[in-house]
Coordinates of C-alpha atoms and ligand atoms in Angstrom, one line a residue:
X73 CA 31.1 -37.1 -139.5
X74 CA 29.2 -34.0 -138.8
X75 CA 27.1 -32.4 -141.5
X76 CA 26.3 -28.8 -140.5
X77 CA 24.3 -25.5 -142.0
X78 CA 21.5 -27.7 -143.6
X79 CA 18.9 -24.8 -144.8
X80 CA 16.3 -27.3 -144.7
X81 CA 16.7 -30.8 -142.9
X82 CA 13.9 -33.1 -143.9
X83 CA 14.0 -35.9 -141.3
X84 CA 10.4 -37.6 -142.6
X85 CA 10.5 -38.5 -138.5
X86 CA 8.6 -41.9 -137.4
X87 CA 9.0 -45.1 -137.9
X88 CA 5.6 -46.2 -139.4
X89 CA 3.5 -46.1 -142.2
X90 CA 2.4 -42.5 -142.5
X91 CA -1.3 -41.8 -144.0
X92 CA -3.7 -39.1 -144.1
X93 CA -2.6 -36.0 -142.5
X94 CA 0.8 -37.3 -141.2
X95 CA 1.7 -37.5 -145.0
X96 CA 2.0 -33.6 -144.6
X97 CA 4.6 -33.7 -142.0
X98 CA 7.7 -33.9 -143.3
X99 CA 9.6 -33.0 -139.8
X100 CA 11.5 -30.1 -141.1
X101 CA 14.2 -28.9 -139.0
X102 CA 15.9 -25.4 -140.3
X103 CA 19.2 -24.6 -139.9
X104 CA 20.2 -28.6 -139.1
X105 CA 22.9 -30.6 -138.6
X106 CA 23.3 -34.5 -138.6
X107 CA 26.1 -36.2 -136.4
X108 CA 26.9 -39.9 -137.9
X109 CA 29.5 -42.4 -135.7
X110 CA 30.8 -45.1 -138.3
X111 CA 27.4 -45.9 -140.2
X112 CA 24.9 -44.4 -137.6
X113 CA 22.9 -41.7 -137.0
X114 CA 23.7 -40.5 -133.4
X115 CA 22.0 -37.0 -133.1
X116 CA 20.1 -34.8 -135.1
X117 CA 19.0 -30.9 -134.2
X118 CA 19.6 -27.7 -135.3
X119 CA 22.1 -24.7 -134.8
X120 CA 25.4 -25.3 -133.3
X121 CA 24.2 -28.2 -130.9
X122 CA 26.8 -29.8 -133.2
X123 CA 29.5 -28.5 -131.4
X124 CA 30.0 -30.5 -128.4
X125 CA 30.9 -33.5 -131.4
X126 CA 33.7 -31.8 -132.8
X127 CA 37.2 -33.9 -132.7
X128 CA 40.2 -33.2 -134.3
X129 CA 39.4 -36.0 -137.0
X130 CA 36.0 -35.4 -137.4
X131 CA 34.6 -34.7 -140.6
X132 CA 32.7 -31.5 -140.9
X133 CA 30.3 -31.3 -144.3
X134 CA 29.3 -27.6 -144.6
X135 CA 25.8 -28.3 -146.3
X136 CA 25.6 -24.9 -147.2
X137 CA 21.9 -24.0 -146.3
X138 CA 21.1 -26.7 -149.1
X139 CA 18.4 -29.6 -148.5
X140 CA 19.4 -32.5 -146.8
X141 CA 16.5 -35.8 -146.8
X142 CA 17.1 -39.0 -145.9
X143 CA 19.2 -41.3 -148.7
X144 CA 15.8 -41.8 -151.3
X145 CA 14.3 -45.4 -151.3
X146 CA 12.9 -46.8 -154.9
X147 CA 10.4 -49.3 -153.6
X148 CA 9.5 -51.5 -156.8
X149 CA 12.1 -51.7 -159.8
X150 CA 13.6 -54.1 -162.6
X151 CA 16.5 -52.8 -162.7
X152 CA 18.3 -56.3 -163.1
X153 CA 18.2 -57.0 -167.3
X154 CA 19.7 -57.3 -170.6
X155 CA 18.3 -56.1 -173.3
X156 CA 16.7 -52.3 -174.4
X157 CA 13.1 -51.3 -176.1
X158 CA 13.8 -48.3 -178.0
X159 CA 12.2 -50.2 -181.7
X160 CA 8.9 -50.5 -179.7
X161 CA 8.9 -46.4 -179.3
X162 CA 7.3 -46.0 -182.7
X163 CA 4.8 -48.8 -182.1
X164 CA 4.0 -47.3 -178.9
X165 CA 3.3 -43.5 -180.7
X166 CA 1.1 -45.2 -183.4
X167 CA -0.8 -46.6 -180.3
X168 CA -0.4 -50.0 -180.8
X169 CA -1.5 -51.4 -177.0
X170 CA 1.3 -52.5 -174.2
X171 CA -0.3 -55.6 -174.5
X172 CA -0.7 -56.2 -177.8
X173 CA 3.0 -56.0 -178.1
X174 CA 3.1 -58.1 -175.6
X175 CA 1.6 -61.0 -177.3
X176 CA 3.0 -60.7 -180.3
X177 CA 6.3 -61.8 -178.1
X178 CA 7.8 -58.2 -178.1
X179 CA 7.4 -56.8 -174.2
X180 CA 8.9 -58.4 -171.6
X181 CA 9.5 -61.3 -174.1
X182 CA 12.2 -59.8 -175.9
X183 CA 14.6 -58.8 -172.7
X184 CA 13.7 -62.2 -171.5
X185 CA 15.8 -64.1 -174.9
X186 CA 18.4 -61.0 -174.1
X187 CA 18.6 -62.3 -170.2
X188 CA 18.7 -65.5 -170.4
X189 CA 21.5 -65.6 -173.3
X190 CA 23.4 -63.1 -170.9
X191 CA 26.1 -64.7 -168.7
X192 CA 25.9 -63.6 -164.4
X193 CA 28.8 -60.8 -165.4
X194 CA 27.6 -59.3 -167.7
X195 CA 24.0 -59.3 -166.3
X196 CA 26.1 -57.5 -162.9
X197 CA 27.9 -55.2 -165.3
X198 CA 24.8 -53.5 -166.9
X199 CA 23.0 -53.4 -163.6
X200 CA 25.7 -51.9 -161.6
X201 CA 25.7 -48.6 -164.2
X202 CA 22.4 -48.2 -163.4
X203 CA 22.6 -48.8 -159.2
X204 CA 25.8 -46.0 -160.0
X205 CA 22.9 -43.7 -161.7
X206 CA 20.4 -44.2 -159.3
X207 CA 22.9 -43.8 -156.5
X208 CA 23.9 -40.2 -158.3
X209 CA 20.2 -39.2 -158.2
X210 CA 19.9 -39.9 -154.7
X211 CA 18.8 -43.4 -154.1
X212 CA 20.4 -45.6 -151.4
X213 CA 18.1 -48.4 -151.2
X214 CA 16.3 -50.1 -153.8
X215 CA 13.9 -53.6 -154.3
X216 CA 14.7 -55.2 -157.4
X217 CA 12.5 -57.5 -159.3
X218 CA 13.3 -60.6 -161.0
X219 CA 10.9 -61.8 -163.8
X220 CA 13.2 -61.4 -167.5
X221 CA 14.4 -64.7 -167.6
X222 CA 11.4 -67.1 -166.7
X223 CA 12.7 -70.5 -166.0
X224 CA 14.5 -71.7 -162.9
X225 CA 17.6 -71.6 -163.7
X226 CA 17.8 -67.8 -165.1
X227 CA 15.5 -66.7 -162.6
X228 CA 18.0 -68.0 -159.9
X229 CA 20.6 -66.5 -162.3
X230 CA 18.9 -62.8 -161.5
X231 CA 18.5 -63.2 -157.9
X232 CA 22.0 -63.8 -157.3
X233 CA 22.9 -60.5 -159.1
X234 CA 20.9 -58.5 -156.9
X235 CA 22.6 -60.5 -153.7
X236 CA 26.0 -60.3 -155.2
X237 CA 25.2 -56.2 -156.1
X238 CA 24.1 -56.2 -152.6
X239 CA 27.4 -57.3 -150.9
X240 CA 29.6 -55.1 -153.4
X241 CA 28.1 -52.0 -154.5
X242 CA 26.9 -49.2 -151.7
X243 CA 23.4 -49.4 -152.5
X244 CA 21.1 -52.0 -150.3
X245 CA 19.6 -54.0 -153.1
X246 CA 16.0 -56.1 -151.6
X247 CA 15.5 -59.2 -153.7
X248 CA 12.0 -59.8 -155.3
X249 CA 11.1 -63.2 -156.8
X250 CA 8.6 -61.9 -160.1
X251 CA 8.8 -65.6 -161.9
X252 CA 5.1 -64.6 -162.4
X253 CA 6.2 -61.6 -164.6
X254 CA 5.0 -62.9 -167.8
X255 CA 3.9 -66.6 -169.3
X256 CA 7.5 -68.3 -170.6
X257 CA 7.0 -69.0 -174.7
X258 CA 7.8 -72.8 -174.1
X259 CA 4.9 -73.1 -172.1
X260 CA 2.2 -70.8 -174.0
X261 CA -0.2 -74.5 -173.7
X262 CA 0.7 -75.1 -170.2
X263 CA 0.1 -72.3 -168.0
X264 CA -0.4 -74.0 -165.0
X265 CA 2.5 -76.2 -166.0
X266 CA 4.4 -73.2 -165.2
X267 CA 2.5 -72.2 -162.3
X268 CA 3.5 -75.5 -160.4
X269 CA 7.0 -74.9 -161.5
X270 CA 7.4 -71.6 -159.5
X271 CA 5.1 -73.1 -156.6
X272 CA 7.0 -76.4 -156.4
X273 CA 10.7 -75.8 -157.9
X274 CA 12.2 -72.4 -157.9
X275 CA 10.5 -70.6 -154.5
X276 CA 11.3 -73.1 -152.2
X277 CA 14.9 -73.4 -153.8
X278 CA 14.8 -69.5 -153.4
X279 CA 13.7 -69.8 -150.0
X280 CA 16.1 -72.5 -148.6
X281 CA 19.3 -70.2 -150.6
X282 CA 17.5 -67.1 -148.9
X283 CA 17.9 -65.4 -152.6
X284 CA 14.8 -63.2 -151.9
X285 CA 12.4 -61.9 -149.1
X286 CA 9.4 -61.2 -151.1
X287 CA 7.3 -62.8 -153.9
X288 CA 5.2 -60.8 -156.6
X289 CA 2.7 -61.3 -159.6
X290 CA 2.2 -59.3 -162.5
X291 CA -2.0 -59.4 -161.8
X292 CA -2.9 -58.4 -165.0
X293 CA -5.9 -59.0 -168.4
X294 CA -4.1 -60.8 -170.5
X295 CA -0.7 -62.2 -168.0
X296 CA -2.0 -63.5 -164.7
X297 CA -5.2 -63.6 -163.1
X298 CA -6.6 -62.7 -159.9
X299 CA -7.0 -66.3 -159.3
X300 CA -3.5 -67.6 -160.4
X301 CA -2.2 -64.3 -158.3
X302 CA -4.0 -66.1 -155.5
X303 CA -2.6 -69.4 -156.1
X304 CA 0.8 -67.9 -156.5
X305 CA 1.5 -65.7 -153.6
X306 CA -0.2 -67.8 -151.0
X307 CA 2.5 -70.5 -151.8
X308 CA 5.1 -68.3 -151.9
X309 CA 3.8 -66.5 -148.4
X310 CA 3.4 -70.2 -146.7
X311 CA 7.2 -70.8 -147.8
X312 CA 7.9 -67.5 -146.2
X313 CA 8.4 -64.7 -148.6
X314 CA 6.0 -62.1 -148.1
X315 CA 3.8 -60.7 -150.9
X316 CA 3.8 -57.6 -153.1
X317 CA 1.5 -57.2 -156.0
X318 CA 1.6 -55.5 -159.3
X319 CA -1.9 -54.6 -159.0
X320 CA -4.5 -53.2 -161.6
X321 CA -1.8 -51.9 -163.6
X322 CA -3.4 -51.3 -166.8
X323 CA -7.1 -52.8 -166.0
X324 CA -8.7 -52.9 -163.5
X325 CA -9.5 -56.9 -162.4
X326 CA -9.9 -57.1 -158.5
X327 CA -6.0 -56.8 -158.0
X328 CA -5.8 -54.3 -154.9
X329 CA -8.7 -56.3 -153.9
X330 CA -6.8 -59.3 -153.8
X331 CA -3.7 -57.6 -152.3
X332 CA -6.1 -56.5 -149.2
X333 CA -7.6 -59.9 -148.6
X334 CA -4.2 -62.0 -148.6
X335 CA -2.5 -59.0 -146.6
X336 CA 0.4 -58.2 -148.9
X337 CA 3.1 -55.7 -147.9
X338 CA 2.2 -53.4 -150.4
X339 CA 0.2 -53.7 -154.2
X340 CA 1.9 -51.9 -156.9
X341 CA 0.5 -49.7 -159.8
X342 CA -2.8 -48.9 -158.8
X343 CA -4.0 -47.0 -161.9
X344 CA -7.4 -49.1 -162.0
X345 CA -7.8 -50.0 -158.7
X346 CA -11.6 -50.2 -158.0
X347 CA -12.9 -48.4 -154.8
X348 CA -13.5 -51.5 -152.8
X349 CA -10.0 -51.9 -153.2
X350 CA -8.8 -49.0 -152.2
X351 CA -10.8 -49.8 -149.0
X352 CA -9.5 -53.1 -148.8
X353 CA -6.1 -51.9 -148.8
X354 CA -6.9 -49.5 -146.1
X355 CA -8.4 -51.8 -143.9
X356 CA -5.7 -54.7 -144.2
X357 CA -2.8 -51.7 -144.3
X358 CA -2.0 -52.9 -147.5
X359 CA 0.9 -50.1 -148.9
X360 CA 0.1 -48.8 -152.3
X361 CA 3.1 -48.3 -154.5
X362 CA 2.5 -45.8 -156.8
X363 CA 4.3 -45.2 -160.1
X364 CA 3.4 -42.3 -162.1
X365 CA 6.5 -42.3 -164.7
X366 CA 4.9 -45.8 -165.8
X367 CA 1.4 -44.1 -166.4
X368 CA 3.0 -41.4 -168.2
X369 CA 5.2 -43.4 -170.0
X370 CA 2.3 -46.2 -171.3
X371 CA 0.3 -42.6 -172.1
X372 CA -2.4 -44.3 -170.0
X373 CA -5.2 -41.6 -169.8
X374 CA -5.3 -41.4 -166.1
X375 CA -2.9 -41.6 -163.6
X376 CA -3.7 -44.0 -160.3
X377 CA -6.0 -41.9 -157.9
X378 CA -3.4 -41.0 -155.1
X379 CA -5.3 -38.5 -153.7
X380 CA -8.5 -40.9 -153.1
X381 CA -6.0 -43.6 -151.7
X382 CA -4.5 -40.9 -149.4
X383 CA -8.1 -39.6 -148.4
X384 CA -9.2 -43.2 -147.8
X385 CA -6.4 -43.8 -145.0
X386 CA -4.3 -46.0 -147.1
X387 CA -0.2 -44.9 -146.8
X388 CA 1.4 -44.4 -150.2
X389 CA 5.3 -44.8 -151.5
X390 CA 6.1 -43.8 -154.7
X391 CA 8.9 -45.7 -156.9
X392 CA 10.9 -45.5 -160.7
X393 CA 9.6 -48.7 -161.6
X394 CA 12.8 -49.1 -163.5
X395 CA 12.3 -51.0 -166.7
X396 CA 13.3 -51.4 -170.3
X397 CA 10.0 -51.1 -171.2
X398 CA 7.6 -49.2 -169.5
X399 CA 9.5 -46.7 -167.5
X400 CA 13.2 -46.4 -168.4
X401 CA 14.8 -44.0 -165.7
X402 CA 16.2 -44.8 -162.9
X403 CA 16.0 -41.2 -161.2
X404 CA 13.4 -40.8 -158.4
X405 CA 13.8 -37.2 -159.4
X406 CA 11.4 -38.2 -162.4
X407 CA 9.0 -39.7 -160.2
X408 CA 8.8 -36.5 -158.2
X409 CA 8.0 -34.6 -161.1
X410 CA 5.5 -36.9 -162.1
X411 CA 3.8 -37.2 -158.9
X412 CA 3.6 -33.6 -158.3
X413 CA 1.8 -32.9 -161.7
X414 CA 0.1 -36.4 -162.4
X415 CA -0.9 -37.7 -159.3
X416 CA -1.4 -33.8 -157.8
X417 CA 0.8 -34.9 -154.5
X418 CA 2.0 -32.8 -152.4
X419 CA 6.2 -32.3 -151.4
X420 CA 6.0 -33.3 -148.2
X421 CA 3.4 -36.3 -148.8
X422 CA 5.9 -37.2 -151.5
X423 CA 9.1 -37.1 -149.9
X424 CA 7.2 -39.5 -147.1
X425 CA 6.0 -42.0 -149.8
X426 CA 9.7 -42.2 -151.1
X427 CA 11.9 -42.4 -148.2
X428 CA 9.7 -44.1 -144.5
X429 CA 6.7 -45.3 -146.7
X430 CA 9.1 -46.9 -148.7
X431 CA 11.2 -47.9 -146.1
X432 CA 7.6 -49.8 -145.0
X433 CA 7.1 -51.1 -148.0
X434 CA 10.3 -53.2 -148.4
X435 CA 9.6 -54.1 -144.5
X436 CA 12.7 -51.7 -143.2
X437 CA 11.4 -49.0 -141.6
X438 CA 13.5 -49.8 -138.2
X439 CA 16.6 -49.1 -140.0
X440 CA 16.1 -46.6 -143.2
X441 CA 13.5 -44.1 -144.3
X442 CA 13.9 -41.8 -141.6
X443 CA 16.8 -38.9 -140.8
X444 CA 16.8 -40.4 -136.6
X445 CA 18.8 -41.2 -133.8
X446 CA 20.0 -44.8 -134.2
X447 CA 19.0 -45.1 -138.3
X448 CA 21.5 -45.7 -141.0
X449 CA 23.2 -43.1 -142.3
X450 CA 21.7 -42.7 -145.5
X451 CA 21.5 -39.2 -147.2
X452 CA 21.4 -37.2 -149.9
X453 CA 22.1 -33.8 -150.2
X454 CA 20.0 -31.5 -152.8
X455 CA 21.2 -28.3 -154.5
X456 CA 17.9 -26.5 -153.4
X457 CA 17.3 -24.2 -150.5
X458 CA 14.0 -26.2 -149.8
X459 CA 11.9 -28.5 -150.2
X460 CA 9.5 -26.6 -152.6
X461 CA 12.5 -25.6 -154.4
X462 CA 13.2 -29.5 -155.0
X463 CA 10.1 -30.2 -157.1
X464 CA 9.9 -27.2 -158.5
X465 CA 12.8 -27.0 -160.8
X466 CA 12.6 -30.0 -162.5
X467 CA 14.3 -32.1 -165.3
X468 CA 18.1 -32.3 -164.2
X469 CA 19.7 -34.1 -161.9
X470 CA 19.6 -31.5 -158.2
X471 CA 21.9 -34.2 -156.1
X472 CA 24.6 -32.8 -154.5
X473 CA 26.2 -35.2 -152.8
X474 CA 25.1 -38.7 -151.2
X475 CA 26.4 -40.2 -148.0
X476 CA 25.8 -44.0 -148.0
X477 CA 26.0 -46.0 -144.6
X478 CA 28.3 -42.5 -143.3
X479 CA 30.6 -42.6 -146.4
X480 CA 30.5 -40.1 -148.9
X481 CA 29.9 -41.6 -152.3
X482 CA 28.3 -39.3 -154.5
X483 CA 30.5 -35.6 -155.0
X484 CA 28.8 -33.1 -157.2
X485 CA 26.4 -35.7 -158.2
X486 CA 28.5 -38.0 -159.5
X487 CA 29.3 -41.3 -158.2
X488 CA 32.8 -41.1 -156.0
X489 CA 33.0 -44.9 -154.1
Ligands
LIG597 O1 6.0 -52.6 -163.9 N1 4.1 -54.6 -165.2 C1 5.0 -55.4 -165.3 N2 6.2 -55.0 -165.3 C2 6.8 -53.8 -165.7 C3 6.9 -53.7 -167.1 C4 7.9 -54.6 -167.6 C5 8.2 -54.4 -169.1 O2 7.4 -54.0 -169.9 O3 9.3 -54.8 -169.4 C6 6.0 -52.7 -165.1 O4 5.3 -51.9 -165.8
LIG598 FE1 6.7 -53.0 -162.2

């Protein structure tokens, strides 16, 4: 396949965690073309350097001057559930708190009775409508979260969605084992009775059925604490998952300091993160995964402090956080509005922070993130001349089409597979 006539080709070039100043390059190529052999990237330039590919069965995708970045990677989401949120809308405009809800076993709670009751089909079912929507918007790879089910059986249950989703629907789903999403009702008396249940029963069954690559911990006032997060991902990290962290979410409690001092992939949220941790993630290369829909969507008053994270050196993704509760959408699109005007980002630094920083922050960078010789061939194709053009006209979906491991599976923005 040859794609050809790409106004703007944003190849977010190099492999690596990109911070500071390298944020602002998004290697733009104009007038770009991308050759693909089966699911490859083989060349990428600009003009007709094309040419010399042509074959009588070759493919040729006239891009049309459009924007062409690579396929867009959402870095944290729950997008495996049952269960919606829409009687806690009210609540949430008379300000009752997140967590208030919360406690009074609405929150998380509530889709946890929905996902546990749900049988593995129809759990697959809902999700696959939304991995279709996020594919139409652009997204190729996502992480997915467990943590709405809660005990070991249910937890397992969402896990093997996301591998099953994984092996049959175009999008690469990463697994994420979240037990530590929320305290289970049955054991309200008996935190750490729970605890030693995730530490001792479900990771290393996860571990030895290789149902996820990462752990995580919802580090929160009021769900876990810094020192149960501790407790938690260390035992998941010596079984061999690595460690992500929702971090500072709401208040802030020494969570992106924690995230820096066990080395985690990346910490998550951000919106109260302290200065020392913000240095502590910059110092232990700690990604921060930043989700300004969420902040926007809890009507928080701030949003987290990208722009201090980016001065301080540490390199930032951005992600949907896809969730019935706090952050229903599963378009990136949003988050790009949303980091433009809330977190004051710039294109190019967000482009980077959802495609290679992303790619780092789900540990893929070798193979995704990046428009490069010898990468997947994941794209999408925008209906904007470039990349300004992208964020500013906002609101609707701009995907043109979607190539997914060199196959064409998304055709006027809807899904085609
Ligand atoms: O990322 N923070 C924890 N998890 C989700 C919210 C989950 C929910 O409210 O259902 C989040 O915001
Ligand atoms: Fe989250």
């Amino acid at each position: 396949m040859i794609i050809k006539n790409i106004g703007c080709l944003v190849t977010c070039a190099g492999s690596y965690p990109k911070t500071k100043e390298q944020l602002k390059d998004a290697g733009i190529i104009e007038n770009g073309y991308i050759v693909i052999e089966d699911n490859l990237i083989v060349d990428v330039g600009s003009g007709d350097g094309y040419k010399k590919y042509l074959k009588d069965d070759t493919e040729v995708i006239d891009a049309e001057g459009k924007t062409v970045t690579p396929g867009l990677i959402d870095s944290h989401t729950h997008v495996v559930y049952a269960g919606s949120r829409e009687f806690e809308l009210p609540l949430k405009l008379q300000k009752m708190k997140y967590i208030d809800i919360l406690n009074a076993g609405g929150g998380i709670l509530s889709n946890v009775t929905k996902t546990r009751e749900a049988s593995k089909e129809m759990l697959e079912a809902e999700t696959k409508k939304r991995l279709d929507l996020m594919l139409a918007h652009g997204t190729t790879t996502v992480e997915s979260k467990s943590g709405y089910a809660l005990d070991f059986e249910n937890e397992i249950k969402m896990l093997e969605v996301n591998k099953s989703l994984n092996k049959n629907h175009p999008m690469d789903v990463i697994s994420t084992y979240l037990g530590a999403h929320a305290i289970p009702k049955e054991y309200k008396e008996n935190r750490d009775g729970y605890i030693d249940l995730m530490i001792n029963e479900v990771m290393p069954y996860i571990q030895e059925h290789e149902l996820a690559d990462f752990v995580d911990c919802f580090c929160e006032e009021g769900v876990f604490s810094v020192e149960e997060a501790r407790k938690i991902l260390k035992a998941g990290q010596s079984l061999g998952l690595k460690a992500k962290i929702h971090a500072d979410e709401i208040e802030s409690i020494g969570g992106a300091e924690l995230a820096g001092e066990i080395k985690a992939v990346s910490a998550e949220h951000l919106v109260g993160a302290s200065d020392q941790g913000i240095k502590a993630m910059a110092d232990n290369k700690v990604i921060a995964v930043i989700l300004p829909t969420t902040s926007f969507y809890l009507m928080l008053d701030t949003f987290a402090r990208a722009r201090k994270m980016i001065e301080e050196g540490v390199p930032v993704a951005l992600s949907t956080d896809c969730n019935p509760g706090t952050s229903p959408t599963e378009s990136l699109q949003s988050t790009m509005t949303f980091a433009c005007f809330g977190l004051r980002m710039m294109p190019e630094e967000i482009i980077n922070g959802m495609t290679i920083n992303a790619a780092c922050a789900v540990c893929r960078e070798k193979e995704i993130g990046s428009i490069e010789v010898g990468k997947k061939a994941d794209l999408a194709i925008f209906n904007a001349k470039n990349l300004n053009y992208l964020f500013y006209h906002f609101g609707v979906n701009a995907v043109d089409k979607v190539v997914k491991d060199g196959k064409i599976v998304v055709q006027d923005g809807k899904v085609s597979y």
